[in-house]
Coordinates of C-alpha atoms in Angstrom, one line a residue:
Chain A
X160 CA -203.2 58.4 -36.0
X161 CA -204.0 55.8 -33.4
X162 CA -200.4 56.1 -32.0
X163 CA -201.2 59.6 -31.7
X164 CA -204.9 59.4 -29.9
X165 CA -202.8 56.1 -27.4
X166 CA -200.5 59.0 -26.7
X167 CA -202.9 61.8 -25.5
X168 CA -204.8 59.2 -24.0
X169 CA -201.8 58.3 -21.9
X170 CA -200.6 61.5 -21.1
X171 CA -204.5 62.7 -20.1
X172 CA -204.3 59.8 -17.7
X173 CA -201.0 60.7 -16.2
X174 CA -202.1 64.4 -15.9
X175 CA -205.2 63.8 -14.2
X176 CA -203.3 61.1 -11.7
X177 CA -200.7 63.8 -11.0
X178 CA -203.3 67.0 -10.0
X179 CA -205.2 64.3 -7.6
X180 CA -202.7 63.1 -6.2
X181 CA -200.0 66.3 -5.9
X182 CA -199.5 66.8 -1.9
X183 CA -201.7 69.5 -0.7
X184 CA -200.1 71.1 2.2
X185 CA -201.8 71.8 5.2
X186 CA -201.0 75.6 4.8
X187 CA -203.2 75.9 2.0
X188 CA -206.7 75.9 4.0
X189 CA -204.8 78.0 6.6
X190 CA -204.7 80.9 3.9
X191 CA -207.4 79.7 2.6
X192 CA -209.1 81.0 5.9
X193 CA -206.9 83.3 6.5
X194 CA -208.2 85.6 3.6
X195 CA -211.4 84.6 4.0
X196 CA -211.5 85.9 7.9
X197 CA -211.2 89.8 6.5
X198 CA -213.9 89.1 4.0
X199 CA -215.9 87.9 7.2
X200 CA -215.2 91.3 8.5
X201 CA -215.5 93.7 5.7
X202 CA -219.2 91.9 5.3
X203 CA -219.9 92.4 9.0
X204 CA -219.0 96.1 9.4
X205 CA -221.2 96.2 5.9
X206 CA -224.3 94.8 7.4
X207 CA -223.8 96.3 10.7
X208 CA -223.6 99.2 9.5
X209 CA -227.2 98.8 7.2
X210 CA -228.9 97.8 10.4
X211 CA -227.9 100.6 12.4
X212 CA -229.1 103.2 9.4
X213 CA -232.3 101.3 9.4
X214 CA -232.9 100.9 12.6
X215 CA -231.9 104.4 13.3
X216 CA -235.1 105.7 11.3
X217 CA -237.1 103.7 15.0
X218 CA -234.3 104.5 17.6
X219 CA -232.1 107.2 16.8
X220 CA -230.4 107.9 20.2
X221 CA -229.5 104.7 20.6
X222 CA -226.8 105.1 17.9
X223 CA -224.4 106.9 20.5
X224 CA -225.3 105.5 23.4
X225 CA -223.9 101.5 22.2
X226 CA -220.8 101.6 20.1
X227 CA -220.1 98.1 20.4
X228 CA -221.5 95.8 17.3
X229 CA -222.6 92.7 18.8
X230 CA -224.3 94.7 22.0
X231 CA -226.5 97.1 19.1
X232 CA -227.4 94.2 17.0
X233 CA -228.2 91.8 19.8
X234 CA -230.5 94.5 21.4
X235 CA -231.9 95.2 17.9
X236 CA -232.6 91.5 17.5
X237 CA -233.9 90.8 20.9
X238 CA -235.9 93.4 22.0
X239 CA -237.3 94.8 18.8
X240 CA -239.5 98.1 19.1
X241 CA -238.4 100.9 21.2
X242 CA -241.4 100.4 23.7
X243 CA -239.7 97.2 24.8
X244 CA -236.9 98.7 26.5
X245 CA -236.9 98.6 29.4
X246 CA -234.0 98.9 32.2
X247 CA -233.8 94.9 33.1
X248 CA -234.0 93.6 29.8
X249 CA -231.2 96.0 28.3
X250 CA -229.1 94.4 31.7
X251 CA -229.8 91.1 30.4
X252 CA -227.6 92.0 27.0
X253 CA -225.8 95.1 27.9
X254 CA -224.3 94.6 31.5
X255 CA -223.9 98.4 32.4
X256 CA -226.2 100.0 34.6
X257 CA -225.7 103.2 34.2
X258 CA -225.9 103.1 30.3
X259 CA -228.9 100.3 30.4
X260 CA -230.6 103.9 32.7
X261 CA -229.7 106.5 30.0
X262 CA -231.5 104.0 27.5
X263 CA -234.2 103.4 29.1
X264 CA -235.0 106.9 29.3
X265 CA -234.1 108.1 25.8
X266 CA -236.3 105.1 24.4
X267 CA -239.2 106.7 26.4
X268 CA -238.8 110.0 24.6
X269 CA -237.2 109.4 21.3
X270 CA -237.5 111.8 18.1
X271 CA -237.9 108.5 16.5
X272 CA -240.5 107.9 14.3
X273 CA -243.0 104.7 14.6
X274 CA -242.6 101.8 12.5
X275 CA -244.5 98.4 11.7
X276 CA -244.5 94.9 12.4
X277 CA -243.3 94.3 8.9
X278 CA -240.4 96.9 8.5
X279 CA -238.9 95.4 12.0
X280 CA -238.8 91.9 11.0
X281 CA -237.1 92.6 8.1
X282 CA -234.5 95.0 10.6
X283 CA -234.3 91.6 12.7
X284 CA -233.4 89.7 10.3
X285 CA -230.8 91.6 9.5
X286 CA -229.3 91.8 12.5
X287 CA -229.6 88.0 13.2
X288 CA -227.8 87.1 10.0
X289 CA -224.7 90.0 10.7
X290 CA -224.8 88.2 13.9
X291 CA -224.3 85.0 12.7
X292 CA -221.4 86.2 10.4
X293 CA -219.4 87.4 13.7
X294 CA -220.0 84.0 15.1
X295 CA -218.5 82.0 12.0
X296 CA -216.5 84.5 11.8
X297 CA -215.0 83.9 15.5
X298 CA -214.9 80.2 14.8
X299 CA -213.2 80.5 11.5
X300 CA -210.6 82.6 13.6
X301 CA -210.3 79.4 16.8
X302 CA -209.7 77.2 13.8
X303 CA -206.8 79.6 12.3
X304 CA -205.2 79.5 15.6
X305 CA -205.4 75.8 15.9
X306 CA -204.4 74.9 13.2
X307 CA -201.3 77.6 13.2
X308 CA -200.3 76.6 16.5
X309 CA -199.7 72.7 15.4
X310 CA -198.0 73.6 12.0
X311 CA -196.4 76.6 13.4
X312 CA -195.9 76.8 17.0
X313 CA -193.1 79.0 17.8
X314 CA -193.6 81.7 14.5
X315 CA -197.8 81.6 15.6
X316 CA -196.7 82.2 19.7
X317 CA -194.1 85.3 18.6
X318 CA -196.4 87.0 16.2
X319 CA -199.9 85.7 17.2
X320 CA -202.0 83.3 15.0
X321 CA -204.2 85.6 13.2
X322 CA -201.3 88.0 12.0
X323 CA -198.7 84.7 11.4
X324 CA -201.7 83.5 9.0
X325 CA -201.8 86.7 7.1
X326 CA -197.9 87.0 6.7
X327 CA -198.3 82.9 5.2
X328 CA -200.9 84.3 3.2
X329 CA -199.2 87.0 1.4
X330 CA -195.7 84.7 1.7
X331 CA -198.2 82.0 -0.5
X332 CA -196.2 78.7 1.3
X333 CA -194.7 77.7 4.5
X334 CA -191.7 76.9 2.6
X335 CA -191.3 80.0 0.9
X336 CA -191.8 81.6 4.1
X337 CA -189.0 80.0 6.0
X338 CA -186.5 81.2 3.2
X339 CA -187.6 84.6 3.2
X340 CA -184.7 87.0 5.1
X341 CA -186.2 89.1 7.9
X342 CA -186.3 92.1 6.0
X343 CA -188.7 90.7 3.8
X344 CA -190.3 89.5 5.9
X345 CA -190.3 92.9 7.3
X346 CA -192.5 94.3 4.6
X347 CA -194.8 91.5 3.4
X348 CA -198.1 93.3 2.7
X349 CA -196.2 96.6 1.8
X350 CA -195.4 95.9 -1.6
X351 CA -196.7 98.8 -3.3
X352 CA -194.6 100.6 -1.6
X353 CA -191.5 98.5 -1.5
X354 CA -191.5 98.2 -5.5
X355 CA -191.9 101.8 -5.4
X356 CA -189.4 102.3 -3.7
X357 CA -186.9 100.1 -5.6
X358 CA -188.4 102.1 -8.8
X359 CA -188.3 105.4 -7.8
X360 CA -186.3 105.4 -4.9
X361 CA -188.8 106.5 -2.6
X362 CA -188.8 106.1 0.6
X363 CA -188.6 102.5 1.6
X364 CA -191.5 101.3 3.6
X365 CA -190.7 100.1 7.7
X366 CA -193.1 97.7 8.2
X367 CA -196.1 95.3 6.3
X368 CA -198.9 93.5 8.0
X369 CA -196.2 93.5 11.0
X370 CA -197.6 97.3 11.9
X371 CA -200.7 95.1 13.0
X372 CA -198.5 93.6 15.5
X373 CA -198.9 94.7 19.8
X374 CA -194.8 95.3 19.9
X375 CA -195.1 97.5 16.8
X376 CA -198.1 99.4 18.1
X377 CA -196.7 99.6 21.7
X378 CA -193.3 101.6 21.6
X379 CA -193.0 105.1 20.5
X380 CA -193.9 106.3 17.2
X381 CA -190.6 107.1 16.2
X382 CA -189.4 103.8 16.9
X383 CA -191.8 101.2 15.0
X384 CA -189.6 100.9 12.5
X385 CA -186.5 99.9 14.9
X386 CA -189.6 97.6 16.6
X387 CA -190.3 96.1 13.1
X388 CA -187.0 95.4 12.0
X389 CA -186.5 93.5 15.4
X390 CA -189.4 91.8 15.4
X391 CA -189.0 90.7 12.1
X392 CA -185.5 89.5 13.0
X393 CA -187.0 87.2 15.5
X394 CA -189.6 85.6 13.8
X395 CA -187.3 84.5 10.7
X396 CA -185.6 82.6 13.4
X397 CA -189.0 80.8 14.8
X398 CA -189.9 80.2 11.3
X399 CA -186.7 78.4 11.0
X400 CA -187.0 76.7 14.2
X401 CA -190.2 75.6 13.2
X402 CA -189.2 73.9 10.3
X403 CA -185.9 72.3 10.8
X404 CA -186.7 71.3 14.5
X405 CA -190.4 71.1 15.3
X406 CA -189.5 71.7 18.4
X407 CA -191.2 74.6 21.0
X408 CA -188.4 77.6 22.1
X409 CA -189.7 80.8 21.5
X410 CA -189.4 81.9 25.2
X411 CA -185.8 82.9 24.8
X412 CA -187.0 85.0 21.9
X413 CA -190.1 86.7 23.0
X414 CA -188.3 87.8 26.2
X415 CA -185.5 89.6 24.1
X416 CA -188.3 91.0 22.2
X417 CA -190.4 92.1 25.4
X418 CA -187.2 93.7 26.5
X419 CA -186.5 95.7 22.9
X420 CA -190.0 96.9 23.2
X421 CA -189.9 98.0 26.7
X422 CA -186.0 99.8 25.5
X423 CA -187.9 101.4 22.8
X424 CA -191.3 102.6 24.5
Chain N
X47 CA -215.1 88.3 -43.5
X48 CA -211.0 88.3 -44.3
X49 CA -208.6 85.8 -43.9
X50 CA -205.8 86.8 -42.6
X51 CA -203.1 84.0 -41.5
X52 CA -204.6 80.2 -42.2
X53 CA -207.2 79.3 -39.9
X54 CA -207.9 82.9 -38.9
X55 CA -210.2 85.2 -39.9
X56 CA -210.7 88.7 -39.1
X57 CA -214.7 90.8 -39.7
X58 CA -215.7 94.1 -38.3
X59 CA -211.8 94.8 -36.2
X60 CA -212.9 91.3 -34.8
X61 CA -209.8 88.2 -34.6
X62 CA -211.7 85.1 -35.4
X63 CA -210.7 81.1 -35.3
X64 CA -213.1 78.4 -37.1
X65 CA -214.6 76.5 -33.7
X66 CA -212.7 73.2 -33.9
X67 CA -215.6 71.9 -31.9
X68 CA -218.9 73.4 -32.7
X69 CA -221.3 74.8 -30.1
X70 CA -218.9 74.8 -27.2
X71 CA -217.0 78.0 -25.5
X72 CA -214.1 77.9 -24.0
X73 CA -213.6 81.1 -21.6
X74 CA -217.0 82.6 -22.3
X75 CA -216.1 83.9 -26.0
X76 CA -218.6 84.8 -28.4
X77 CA -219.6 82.4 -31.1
X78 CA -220.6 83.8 -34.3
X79 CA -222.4 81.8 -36.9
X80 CA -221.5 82.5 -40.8
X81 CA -223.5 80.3 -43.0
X82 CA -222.7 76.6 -41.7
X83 CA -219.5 77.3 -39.9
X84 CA -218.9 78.5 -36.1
X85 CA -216.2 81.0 -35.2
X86 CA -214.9 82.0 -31.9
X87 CA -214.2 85.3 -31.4
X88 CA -210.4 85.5 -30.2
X89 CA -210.4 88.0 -27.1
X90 CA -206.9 90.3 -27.8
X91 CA -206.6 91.1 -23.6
X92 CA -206.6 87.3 -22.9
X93 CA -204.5 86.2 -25.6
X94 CA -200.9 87.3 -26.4
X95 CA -201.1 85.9 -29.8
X96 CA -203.9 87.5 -30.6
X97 CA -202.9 91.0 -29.0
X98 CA -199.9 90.6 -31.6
X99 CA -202.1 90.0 -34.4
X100 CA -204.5 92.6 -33.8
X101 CA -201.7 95.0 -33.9
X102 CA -200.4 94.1 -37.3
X103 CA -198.1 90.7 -36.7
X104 CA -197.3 90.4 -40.3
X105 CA -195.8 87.1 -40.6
X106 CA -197.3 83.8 -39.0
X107 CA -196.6 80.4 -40.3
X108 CA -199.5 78.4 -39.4
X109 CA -201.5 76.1 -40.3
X110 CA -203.4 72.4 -40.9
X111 CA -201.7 69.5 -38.5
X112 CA -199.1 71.1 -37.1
X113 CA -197.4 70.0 -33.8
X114 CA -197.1 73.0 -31.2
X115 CA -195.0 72.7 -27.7
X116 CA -196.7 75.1 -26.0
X117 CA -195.0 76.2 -22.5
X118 CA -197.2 77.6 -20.1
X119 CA -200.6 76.7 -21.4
X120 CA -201.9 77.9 -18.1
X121 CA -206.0 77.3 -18.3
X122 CA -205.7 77.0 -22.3
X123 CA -207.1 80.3 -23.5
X124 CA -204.6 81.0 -26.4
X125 CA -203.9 77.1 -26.6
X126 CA -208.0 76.8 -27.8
X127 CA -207.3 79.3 -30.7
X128 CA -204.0 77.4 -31.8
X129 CA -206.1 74.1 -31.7
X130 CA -208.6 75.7 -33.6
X131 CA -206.1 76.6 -36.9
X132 CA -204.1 72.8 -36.5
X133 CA -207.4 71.1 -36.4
X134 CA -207.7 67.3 -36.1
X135 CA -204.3 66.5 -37.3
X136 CA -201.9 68.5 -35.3
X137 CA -201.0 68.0 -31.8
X138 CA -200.3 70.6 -29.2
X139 CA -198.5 69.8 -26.2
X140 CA -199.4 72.2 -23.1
X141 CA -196.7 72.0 -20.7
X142 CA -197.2 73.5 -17.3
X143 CA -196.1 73.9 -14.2
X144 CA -199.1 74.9 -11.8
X145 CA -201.7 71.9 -10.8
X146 CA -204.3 74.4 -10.0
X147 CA -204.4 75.5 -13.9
X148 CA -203.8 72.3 -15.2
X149 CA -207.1 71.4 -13.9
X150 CA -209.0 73.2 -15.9
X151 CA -206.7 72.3 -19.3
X152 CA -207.0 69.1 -18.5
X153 CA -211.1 69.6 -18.8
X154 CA -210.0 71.0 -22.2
X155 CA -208.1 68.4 -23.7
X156 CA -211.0 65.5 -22.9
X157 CA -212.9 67.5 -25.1
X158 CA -210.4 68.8 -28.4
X159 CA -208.8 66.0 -29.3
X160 CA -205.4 67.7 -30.8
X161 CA -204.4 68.7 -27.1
X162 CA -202.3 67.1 -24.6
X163 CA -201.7 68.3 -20.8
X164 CA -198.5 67.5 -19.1
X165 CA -197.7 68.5 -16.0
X166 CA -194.1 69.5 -15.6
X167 CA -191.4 72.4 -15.3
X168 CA -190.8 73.4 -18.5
X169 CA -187.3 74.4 -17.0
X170 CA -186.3 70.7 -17.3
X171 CA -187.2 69.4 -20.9
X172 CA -185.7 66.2 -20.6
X173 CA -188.4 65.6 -18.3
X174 CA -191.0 65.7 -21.0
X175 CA -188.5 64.7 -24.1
X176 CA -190.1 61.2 -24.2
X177 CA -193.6 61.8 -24.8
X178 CA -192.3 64.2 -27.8
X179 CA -190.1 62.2 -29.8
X180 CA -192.5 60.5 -32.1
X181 CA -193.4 64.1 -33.1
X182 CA -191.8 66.9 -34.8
X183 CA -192.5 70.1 -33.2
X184 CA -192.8 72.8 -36.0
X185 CA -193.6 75.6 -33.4
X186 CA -192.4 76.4 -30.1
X187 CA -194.5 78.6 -28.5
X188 CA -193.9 80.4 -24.8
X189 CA -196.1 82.3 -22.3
X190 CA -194.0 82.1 -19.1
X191 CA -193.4 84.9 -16.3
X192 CA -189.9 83.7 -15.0
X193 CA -186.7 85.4 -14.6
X194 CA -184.8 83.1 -17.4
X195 CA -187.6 83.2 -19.7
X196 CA -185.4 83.6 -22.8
X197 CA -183.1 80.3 -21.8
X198 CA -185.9 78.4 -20.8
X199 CA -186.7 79.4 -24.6
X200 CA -183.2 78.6 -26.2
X201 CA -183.0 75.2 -24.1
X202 CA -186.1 73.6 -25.0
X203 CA -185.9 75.2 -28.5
X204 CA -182.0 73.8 -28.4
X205 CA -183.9 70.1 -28.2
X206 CA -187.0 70.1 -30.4
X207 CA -187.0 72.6 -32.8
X208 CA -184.7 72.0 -35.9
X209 CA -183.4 74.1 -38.4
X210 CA -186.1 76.7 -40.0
X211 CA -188.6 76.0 -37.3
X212 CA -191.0 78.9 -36.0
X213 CA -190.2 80.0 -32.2
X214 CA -192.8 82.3 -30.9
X215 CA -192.3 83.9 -27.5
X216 CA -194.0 86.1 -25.5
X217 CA -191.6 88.6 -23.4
X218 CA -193.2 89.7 -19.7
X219 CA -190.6 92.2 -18.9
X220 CA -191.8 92.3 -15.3
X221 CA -191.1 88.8 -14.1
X222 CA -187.4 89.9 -15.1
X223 CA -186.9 92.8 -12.9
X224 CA -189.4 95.7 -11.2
X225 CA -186.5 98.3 -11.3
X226 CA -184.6 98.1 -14.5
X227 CA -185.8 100.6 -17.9
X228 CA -188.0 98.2 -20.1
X229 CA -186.4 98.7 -23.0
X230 CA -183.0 97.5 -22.0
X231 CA -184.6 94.5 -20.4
X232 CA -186.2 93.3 -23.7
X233 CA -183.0 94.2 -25.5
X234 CA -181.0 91.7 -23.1
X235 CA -183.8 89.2 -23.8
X236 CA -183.5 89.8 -28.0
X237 CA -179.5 89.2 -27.5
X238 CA -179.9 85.7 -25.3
X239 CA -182.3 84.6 -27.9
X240 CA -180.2 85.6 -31.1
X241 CA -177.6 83.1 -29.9
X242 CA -180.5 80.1 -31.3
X243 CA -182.5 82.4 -33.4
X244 CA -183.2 85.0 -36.3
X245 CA -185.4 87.3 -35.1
X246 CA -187.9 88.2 -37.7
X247 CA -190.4 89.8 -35.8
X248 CA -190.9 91.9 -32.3
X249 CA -194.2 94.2 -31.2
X250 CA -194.9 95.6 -28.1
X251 CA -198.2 94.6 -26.7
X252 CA -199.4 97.8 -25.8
X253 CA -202.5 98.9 -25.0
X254 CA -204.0 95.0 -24.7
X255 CA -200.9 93.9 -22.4
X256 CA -198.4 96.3 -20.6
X257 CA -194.8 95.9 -20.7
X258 CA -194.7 92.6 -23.0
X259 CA -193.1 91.7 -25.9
X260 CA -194.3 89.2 -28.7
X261 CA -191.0 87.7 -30.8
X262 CA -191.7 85.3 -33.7
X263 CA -188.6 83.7 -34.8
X264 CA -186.7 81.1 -37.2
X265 CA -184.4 78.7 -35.7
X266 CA -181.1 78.9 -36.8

């Protein structure tokens, strides 16, 4: 009995040493971010979105004249009621004459229907915290770059921080990552469709996350496939540059990938 | 309130297991109170073993202070029920592979005092062979999603099970291949395990897991 109790007392021991002191790499807080950065968004275009329908009861023209998120909610925020609109203080947040104009005019003689004090600090408030979302939301993405760049630098330069973080993310490890073929590579994030594929046969899915990707989007429609497969080519090389040599050539890469985009747009 | 196998008790369609330690949950379970004693209800979609049970396992040899090598213990949820039925004087050893699970075991095993966490790849048994040889292992028990599940099976079975032993193993067809008809896959799996076993029972898992297979086995 004591024998036993010495031995799970041991092994409890050894466990807990092990978990604590297992080496955490570095590309675990970069996924970590990574998937947190399209919660960030998902929860902005939510909120945004609120604002805008509640706001929209005071101010309903406003709706098409300011697409842009931040502008709207910084307006919202700042100015408040529609009386408050006038032609240089739109300027001071919305630098566009002619629009700041058409505002000022449509707030003058809005369908809108009054509201109080109370209802409008509540629409503030709103506002202020979607606001503040974007902003963490932009820093969260300055640190993703950062931090991709120095673990990463020629994979993060070909296929841009963000998008490298999201490919590590659905990879799950750098060193997974680096042993992946390109065509796997190819379709990370299209797995549904890939498994399909392989089950039903399908047809097999061109491209992942690296659809998201300026070179893809670029050439012709009919060619983001050939775009993806290059692409994808490419960056299982930086990926192996990265890790073997640490050392920064991606130019000679991302030129023969400018000129297969250019071939195929 | 039935009993069923030793140690577990079934009441109203319910899978129940005495609480080895009174008052405290586990994953969130229910606790029911019968007179003086504490069960935990035994949840059939977390628990393999329990899945098999509730769909008419009819042959489990368990029971008081038995040792259990449990591969893949993962947080513990099935490994709390078996601690339950081998009470104070058995021993399980939960052997896994991922840290991030082994955290939360580990929480487990300060407070039942038949478990014990170790952290390995239970690819590599003579890794972990040390800490076992003061103690016969009378089940073998596997929940692992790995391509070689059934010779990860016959080679840690091959080193601490002897003759007449139980081997219980749970099947993820999945983790084997995406493409391949289910049915063949679990019949390739049944052959690579005859080679160290009698197969004595198999049930599909259906509707608690999909595409898995429970086997409970007899060492040759």
């Amino acid at each position: 009995m004591a024998k036993k109790d010495d031995l799970r007392r041991k092994l409890i021991q050894k466990a807990r040493k092990e978990v604590k002191t297992k080496y955490v790499g570095r590309e675990s807080h970069i996924i970590r971010a990574a998937d947190i950065l399209s919660d960030l968004d998902e929860i902005f275009n939510l909120l945004y979105e609120d604002s805008r329908e509640w706001y929209g009861i005071h101010f309903p023209e406003m709706d098409r004249l300011v697409k842009t998120p931040e502008i709207y909610l910084n307006l919202v925020n700042e100015l408040g009621l529609r009386k408050n609109f006038s032609e240089q203080k739109i300027l001071k947040y919305y630098k566009n004459k002619e629009k700041a104009k058409q505002i000022e005019t449509k707030a003058k003689n809005s369908v809108g229907s009054e509201i109080e004090e109370k209802d409008l600090k509540k629409i503030q408030s709103l506002a202020k915290q979607s606001l503040l979302i974007k902003k963490e939301k932009n820093s969260l993405v300055e640190y993703v770059e950062k931090e991709m760049k120095k673990e990463l630098p020629n994979f993060s330069n070909l296929c841009g921080a963000v998008l490298g973080a999201k490919l590590l993310s659905e990879a799950g490890a750098i060193e997974k990552m680096v042993k992946m073929p390109a065509s796997t590579i190819q379709v990370l994030g299209a797995e549904k469709a890939l498994f399909r594929h392989l089950k039903s046969g399908a047809k097999p899915p061109k491209y992942g996350l690296l659809f998201q990707h300026p070179f893809v989007q670029q050439v012709k429609t009919v060619n983001r496939g050939k775009m993806a497969r290059s692409l994808a080519s490419k960056l299982s090389i930086a990926l192996k540059q990265d890790f073997f040599s640490k050392k920064e050539k991606y130019e000679k890469l991302l030129k023969e990938l400018e000129k297969r985009a250019s071939e195929l747009s | 309130m039935k009993q069923i196998f030793e140690g577990i008790f079934s009441s109203k369609g319910k899978i129940l297991t005495k609480n080895f330690t009174p008052g405290k949950k586990v994953y969130g379970e229910k606790l029911v109170k019968t007179g003086s004693v504490e069960y935990r209800e035994w949840n059939p979609y977390r628990s393999k073993l329990c899945a098999a049970i509730k769909k008419g396992l009819k042959k489990l040899e368990i029971k008081k202070g038995l040792n259990v090598l449990y591969l893949g213990v993962a947080e513990g949820t099935t490994a709390s029920h078996l601690s339950d039925v081998i009470e104070e004087k058995g021993l399980i050893f939960g052997v896994d592979l991922s840290q991030r699970t082994m955290k939360k075991f580990i929480e487990l095993c300060e407070d039942r005092e038949n478990l014990v966490p170790v952290l390995e790849n239970a690819e590599k048994p003579e890794k972990y062979e040390k800490y076992l040889k003061n103690s016969e292992i009378s089940l073998l028990y596997q929940d692992l999603s790995q391509r070689k599940q059934a010779q990860i099976f016959n080679k840690n079975a091959k080193k601490f099970l002897k003759k007449g032993k139980l081997g219980i193993i749970a099947i993820k067809a999945k983790s084997i291949s995406s493409t391949e008809n289910i049915e063949k896959i679990f019949e390739k799996q049944k052959e690579e395990l005859k080679k160290e076993f009698d197969i004595i029972e198999c049930i599909p898992l259906q509707p608690y897991e999909k595409s898995h297979l429970l086997c409970v086995m007899k060492k040759k």
